[in-house]
Structures are given as C-alpha cells and as structure tokens.
Short mmCIF file of C-alpha atoms in Angstrom, two decimals:
data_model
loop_
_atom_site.label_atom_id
_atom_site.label_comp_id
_atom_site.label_asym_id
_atom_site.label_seq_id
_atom_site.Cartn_x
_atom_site.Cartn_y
_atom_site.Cartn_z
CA UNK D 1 -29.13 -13.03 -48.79
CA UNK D 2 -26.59 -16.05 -48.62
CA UNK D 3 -23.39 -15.94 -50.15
CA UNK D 4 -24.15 -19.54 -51.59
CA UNK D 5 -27.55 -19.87 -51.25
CA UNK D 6 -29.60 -22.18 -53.21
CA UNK D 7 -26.09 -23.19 -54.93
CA UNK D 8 -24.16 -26.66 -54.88
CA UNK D 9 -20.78 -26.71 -54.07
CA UNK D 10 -18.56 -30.15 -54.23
CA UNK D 11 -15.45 -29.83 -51.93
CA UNK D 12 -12.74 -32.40 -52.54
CA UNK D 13 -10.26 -33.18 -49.69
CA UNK D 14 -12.17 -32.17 -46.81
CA UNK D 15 -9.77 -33.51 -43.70
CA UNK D 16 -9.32 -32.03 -40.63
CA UNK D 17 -7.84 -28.80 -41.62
CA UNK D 18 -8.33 -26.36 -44.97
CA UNK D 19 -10.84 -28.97 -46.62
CA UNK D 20 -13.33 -28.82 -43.56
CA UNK D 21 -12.95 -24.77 -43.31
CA UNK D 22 -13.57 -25.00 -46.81
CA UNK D 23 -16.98 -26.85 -46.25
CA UNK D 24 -18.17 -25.20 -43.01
CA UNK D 25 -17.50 -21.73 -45.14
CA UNK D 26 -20.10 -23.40 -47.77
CA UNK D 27 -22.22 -24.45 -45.35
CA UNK D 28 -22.69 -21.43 -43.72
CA UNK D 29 -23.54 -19.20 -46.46
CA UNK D 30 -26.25 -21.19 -47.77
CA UNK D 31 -24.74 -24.06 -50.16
CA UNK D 32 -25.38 -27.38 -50.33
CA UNK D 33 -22.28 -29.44 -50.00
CA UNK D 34 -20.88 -32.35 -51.15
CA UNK D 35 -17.78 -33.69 -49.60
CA UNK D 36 -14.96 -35.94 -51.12
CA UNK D 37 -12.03 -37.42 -49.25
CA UNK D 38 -9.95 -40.75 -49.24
CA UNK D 39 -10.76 -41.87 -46.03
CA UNK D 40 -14.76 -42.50 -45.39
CA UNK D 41 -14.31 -41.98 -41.31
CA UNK D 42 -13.40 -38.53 -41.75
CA UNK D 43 -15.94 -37.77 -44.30
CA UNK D 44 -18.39 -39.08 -41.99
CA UNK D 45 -16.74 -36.98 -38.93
CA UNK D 46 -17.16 -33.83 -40.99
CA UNK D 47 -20.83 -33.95 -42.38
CA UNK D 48 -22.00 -34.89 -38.92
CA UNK D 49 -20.60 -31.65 -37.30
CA UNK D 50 -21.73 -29.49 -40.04
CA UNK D 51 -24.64 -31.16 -40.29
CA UNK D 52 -25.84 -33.20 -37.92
CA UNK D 53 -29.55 -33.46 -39.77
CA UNK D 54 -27.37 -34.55 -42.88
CA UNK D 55 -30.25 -31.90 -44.98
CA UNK D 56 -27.20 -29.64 -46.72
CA UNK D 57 -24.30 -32.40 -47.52
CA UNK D 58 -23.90 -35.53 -48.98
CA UNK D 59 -19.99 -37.32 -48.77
CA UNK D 60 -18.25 -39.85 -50.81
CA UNK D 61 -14.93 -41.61 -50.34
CA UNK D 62 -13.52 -40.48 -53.42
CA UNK D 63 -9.45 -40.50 -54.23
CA UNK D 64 -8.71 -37.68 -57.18
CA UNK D 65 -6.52 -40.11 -58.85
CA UNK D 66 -9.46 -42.17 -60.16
CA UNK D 67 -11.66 -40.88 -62.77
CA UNK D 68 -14.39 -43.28 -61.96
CA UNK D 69 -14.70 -42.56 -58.49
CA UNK D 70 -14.34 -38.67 -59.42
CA UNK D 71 -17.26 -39.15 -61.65
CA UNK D 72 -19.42 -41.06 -59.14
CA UNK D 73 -18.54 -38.09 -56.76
CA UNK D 74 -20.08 -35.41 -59.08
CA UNK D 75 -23.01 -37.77 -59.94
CA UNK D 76 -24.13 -37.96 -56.08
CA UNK D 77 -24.08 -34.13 -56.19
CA UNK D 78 -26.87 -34.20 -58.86
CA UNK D 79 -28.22 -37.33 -57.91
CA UNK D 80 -28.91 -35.68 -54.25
CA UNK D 81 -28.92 -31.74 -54.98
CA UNK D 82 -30.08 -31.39 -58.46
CA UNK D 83 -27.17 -29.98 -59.81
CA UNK D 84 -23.24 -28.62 -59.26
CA UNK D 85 -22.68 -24.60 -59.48
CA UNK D 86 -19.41 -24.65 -57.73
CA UNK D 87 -16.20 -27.45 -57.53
CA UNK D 88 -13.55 -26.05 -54.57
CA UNK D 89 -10.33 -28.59 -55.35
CA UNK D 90 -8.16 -28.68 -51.83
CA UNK D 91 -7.16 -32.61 -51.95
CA UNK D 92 -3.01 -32.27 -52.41
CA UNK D 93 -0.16 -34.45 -51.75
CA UNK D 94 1.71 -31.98 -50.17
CA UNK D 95 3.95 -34.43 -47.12
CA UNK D 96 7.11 -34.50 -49.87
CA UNK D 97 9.94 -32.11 -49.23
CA UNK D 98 13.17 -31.86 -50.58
CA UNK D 99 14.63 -30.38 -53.75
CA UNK D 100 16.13 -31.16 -56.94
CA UNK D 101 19.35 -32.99 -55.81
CA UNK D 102 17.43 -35.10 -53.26
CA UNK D 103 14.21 -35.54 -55.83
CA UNK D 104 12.88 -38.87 -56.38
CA UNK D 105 11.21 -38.76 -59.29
CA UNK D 106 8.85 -41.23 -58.64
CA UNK D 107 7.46 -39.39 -56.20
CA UNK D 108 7.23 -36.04 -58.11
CA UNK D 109 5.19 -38.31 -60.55
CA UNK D 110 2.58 -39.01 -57.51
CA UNK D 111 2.64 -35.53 -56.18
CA UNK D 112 1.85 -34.51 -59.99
CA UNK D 113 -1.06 -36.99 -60.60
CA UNK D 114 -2.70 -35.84 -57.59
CA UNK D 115 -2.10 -31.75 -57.59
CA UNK D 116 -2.55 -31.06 -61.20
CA UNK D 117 -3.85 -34.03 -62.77
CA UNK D 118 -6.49 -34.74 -60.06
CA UNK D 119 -7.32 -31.79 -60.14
CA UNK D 120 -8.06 -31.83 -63.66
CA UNK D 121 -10.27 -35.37 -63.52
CA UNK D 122 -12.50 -33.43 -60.63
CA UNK D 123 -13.02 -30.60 -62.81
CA UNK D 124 -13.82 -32.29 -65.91
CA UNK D 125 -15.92 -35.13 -64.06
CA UNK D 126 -17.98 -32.03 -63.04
CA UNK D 127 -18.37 -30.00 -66.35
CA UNK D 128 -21.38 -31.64 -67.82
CA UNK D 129 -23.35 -30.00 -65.03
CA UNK D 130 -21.23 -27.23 -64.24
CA UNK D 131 -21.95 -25.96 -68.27
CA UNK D 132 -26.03 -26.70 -67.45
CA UNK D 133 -26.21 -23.03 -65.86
CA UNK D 134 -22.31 -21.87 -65.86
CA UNK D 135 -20.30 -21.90 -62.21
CA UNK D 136 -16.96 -21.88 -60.78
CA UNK D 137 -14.17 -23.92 -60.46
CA UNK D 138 -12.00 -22.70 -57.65
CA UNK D 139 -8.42 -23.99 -57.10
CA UNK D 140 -6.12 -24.31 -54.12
CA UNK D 141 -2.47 -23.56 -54.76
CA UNK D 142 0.12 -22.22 -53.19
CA UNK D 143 2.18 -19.41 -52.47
CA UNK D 144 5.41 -21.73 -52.60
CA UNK D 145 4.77 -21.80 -57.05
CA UNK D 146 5.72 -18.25 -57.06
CA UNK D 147 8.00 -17.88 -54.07
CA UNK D 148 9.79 -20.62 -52.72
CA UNK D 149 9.95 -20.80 -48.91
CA UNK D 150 13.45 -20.91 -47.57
CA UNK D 151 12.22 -22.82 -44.52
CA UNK D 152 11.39 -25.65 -46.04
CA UNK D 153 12.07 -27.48 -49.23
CA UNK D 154 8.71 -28.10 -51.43
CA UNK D 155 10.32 -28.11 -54.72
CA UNK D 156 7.81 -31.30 -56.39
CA UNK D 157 4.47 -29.67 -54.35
CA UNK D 158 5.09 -25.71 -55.66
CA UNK D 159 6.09 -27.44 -59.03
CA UNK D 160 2.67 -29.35 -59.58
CA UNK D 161 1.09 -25.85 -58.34
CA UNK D 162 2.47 -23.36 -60.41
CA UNK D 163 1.46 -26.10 -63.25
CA UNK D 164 -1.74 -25.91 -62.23
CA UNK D 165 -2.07 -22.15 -62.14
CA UNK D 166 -0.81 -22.32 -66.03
CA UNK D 167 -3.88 -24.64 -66.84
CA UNK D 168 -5.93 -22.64 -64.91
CA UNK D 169 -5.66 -19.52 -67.76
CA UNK D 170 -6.33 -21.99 -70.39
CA UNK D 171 -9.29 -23.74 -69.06
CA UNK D 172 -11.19 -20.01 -67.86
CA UNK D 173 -10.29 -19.77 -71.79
CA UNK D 174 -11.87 -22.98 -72.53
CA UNK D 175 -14.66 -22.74 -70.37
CA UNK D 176 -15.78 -19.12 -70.12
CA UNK D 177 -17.76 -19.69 -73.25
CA UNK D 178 -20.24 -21.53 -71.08
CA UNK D 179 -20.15 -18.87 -68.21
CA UNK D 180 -17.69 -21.38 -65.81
CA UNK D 181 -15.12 -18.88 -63.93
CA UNK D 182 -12.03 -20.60 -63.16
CA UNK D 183 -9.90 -19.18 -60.09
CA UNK D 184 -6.57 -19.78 -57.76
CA UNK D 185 -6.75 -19.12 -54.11
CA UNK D 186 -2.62 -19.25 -53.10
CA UNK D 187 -2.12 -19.46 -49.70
CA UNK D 188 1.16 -18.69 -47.83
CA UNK D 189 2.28 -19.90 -44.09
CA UNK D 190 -1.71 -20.04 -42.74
CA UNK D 191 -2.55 -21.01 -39.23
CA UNK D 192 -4.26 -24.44 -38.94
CA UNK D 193 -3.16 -28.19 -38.42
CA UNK D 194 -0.11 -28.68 -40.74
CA UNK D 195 1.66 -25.27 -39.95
CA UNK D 196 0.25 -25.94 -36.19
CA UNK D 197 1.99 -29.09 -36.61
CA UNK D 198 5.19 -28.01 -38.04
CA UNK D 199 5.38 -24.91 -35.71
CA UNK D 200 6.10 -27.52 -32.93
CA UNK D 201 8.48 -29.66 -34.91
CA UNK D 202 10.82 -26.51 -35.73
CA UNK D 203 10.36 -25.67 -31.48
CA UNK D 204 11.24 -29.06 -30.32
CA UNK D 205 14.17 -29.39 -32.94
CA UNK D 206 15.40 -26.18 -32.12
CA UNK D 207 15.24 -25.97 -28.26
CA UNK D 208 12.92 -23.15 -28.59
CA UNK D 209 9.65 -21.92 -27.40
CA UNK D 210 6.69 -21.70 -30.73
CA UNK D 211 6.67 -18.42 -29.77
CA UNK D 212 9.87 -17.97 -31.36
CA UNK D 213 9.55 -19.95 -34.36
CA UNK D 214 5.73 -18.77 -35.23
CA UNK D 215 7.63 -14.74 -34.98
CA UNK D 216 10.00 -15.86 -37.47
CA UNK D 217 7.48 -16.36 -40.00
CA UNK D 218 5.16 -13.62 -39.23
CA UNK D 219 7.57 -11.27 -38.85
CA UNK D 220 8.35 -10.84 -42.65
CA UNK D 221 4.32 -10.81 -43.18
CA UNK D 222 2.91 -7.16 -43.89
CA UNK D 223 -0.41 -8.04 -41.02
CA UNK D 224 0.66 -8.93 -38.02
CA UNK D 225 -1.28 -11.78 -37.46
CA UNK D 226 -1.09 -14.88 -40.02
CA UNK D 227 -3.53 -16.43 -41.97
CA UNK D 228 -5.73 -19.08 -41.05
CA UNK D 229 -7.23 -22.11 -42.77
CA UNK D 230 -10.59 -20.19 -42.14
CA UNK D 231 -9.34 -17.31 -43.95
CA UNK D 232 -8.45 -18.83 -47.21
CA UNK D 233 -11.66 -20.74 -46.70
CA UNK D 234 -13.42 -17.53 -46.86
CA UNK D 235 -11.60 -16.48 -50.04
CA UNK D 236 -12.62 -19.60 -51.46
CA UNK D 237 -16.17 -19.58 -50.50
CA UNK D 238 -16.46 -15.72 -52.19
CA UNK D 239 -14.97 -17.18 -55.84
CA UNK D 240 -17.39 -19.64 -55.64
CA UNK D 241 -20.35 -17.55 -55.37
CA UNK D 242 -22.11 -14.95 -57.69
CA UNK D 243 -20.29 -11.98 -56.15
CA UNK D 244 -17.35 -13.35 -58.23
CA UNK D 245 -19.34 -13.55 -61.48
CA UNK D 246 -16.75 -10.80 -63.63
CA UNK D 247 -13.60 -12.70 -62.18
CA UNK D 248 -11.85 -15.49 -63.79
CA UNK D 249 -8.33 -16.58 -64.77
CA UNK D 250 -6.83 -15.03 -61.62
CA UNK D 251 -4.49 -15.70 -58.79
CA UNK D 252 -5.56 -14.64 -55.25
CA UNK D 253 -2.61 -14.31 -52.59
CA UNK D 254 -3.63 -15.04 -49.16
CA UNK D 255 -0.80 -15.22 -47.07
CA UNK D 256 -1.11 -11.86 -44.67
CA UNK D 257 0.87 -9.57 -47.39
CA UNK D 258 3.96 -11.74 -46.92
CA UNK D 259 4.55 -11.63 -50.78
CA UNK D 260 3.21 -8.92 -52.73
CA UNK D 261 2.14 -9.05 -56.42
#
C-alpha cells in the first residue's frame, strides 16, 4: 500500500530544490498533488517531470502573502481532486542574512509575513476541507530557531521559524479537535541547491577546494554523510500520511544528528 495513496497533498513553494523533493516524495507514494509557487514557469517545469500525463497534479502561481490567491490555491485542489488531506508549507524567504546590529527591520517584516504569516494564510485557506475528514498540516522550519549557525548569520529567517514552531503547539491545540495533526520538519545544513550553492561561494572566497568547506560542516554531524533535500522530503511525506496519525505538536530534527534534542 502507498504511503499517500488515494490522499491530496497541496505543496507550497515547489522550486528547484526542497519544494520539488517535497512533491516528487508525494508523488511517488500515491498522492495527488497540487503545487504552489510564485513563478508559473517553474510550476509548469515541475508538474511536467513528475507528471508528464498531468493525471496526479494540478499547479497554481500562488504567492503566500496573498490570502486570495492562497484561497484560490486550495480551491483548485478540491475543484480538481475532490478534496485536501495534507498541506506541506516549504515557500520561505530565507536570502536575508545578517544579525541584530546590521537588521533592517523592514526586511525582518517581509521575511515574517512570508515564514510565519504565510504560512498561516495557507493553512487556514485550507481548513474548511482539511476539517471535512481531518489531515495534516506539515511545516518546514529550521534547525537555525533552536541553534544558530555560526557560519552564517540568519538571525530574521530562524526568528520567523522558531515563531512558527510556537504557533504550531497552539494550532495542533486548536485543530486536533477535528482530527488535523500539525507537525515541524527542522532541517539543518542538507545537501541540495542552496547549500550546493553556498558550498562553492565559501570555496571560491576562501581559496579552497568544496571538499574542504563541505568537511567543515559535516564533520560536527553525528552521520557521516549530510542530509539531503530528498531526505527531509521523506520526513515530510511520512507526517503527512496516516502512519503519522498519533503524532502532532512536534518538532522533527533532520540535520544528520548535528544537534541533538
């Protein structure tokens, strides 16, 4: 039997990295999937190689920021699928570094609207047919809202995260009455196109090879191999389904045993 089979599972932010591992995980185990992104080209890119017959997903530019446009994402997915048993949030503003000193606040304020309050306006354009037959909510934060990283600065992005983990114990509060789980998946350092990306940055400032920079950051990990996108997709995909039915409210770590809770 399919992990997600027979369910419906609306993926926001599907881009080239976590977002599409997120929706080739659904697709795979059985789900129908609806996919959500700002840009329409790479919506189109993605449900035409995970499904070239376009039977299993439906897209929709949608940006998290507007409540209308969240709402006409979660009416396509029971417009075209019937229904919506599972909502996987991974659209983030997450290109702002710096700290406190630096901060412009301004920007916080758009790196909050998106990661928590986005977040929010997908989940609650969703609830009227998430509470039909109960479901999940699953949430992508980060490891940086519980541990900062010392290699780079992400004070606004593990701000807007660890605020997002706090509403996360009051809505599986909220909702649990009508059988909708509510979960955090909180990646560390994981292997895919922004680390990828930032792996070469770090060589080429440096003078160094990736090998180098890529064993600094495993080395402190308790696997010796990091993460991947496809990995916390995984994770993700799991919450979603009914093998997660007793587990709500939590935190997941997925970062190789790099931090330990």
């Amino acid at each position: 039997m399919l992990l997600l089979g027979g369910k419906t599972v609306v993926v926001s932010g599907v881009g080239p990295g976590l977002g599409h591992q997120v929706a080739a995980a659904c697709v795979r185990d059985g789900a129908n999937v609806v996919l959500g992104a700002r840009t329409e080209k790479r919506l189109v890119s993605a449900a035409a190689s995970l499904d070239p017959g376009g039977e299993v997903t439906a897209q929709l530019a949608t940006d998290i920021t507007d409540e209308a446009q969240c709402e006409a994402l979660a009416a396509l997915a029971v417009s075209r699928f019937g229904g919506i048993d599972a909502v996987v949030h991974v659209a983030a503003l997450d290109h702002y570094m710096g700290g406190l000193e630096d901060a412009d606040f301004t920007q916080w304020q758009q790196v909050v609207d998106v990661n928590l309050l986005g977040t929010l306006r997908m989940t609650r354009a969703c609830l009227p047919a998430l509470k039909e037959h109960g479901g999940s909510v699953v949430m992508i934060g980060t490891q940086s809202s519980v541990a900062a990283p010392s290699q780079v600065q992400q004070a606004a992005y593990g701000a807007s995260k660890g605020a997002l983990v706090s509403a996360m114990y009051a809505l599986a509060r909220e909702l649990g009455p009508h059988r909708i789980r509510v979960n955090t998946v909180q990646p560390g350092w994981m292997w895919g196109p922004p680390v990828q990306g930032y792996v070469q940055y770090a060589a080429q400032t440096e003078g160094v090879g990736e090998d180098t920079v890529l064993e600094r950051l495993t080395s402190r990990m308790a696997l010796p191999e990091m993460a991947t996108d496809a990995d916390v997709a995984d994770t993700a995909a799991f919450l979603a389904s009914d093998r997660a039915r007793a587990i709500t409210g939590q935190s997941l770590l997925v970062n190789a045993g790099e931090i330990m809770r």
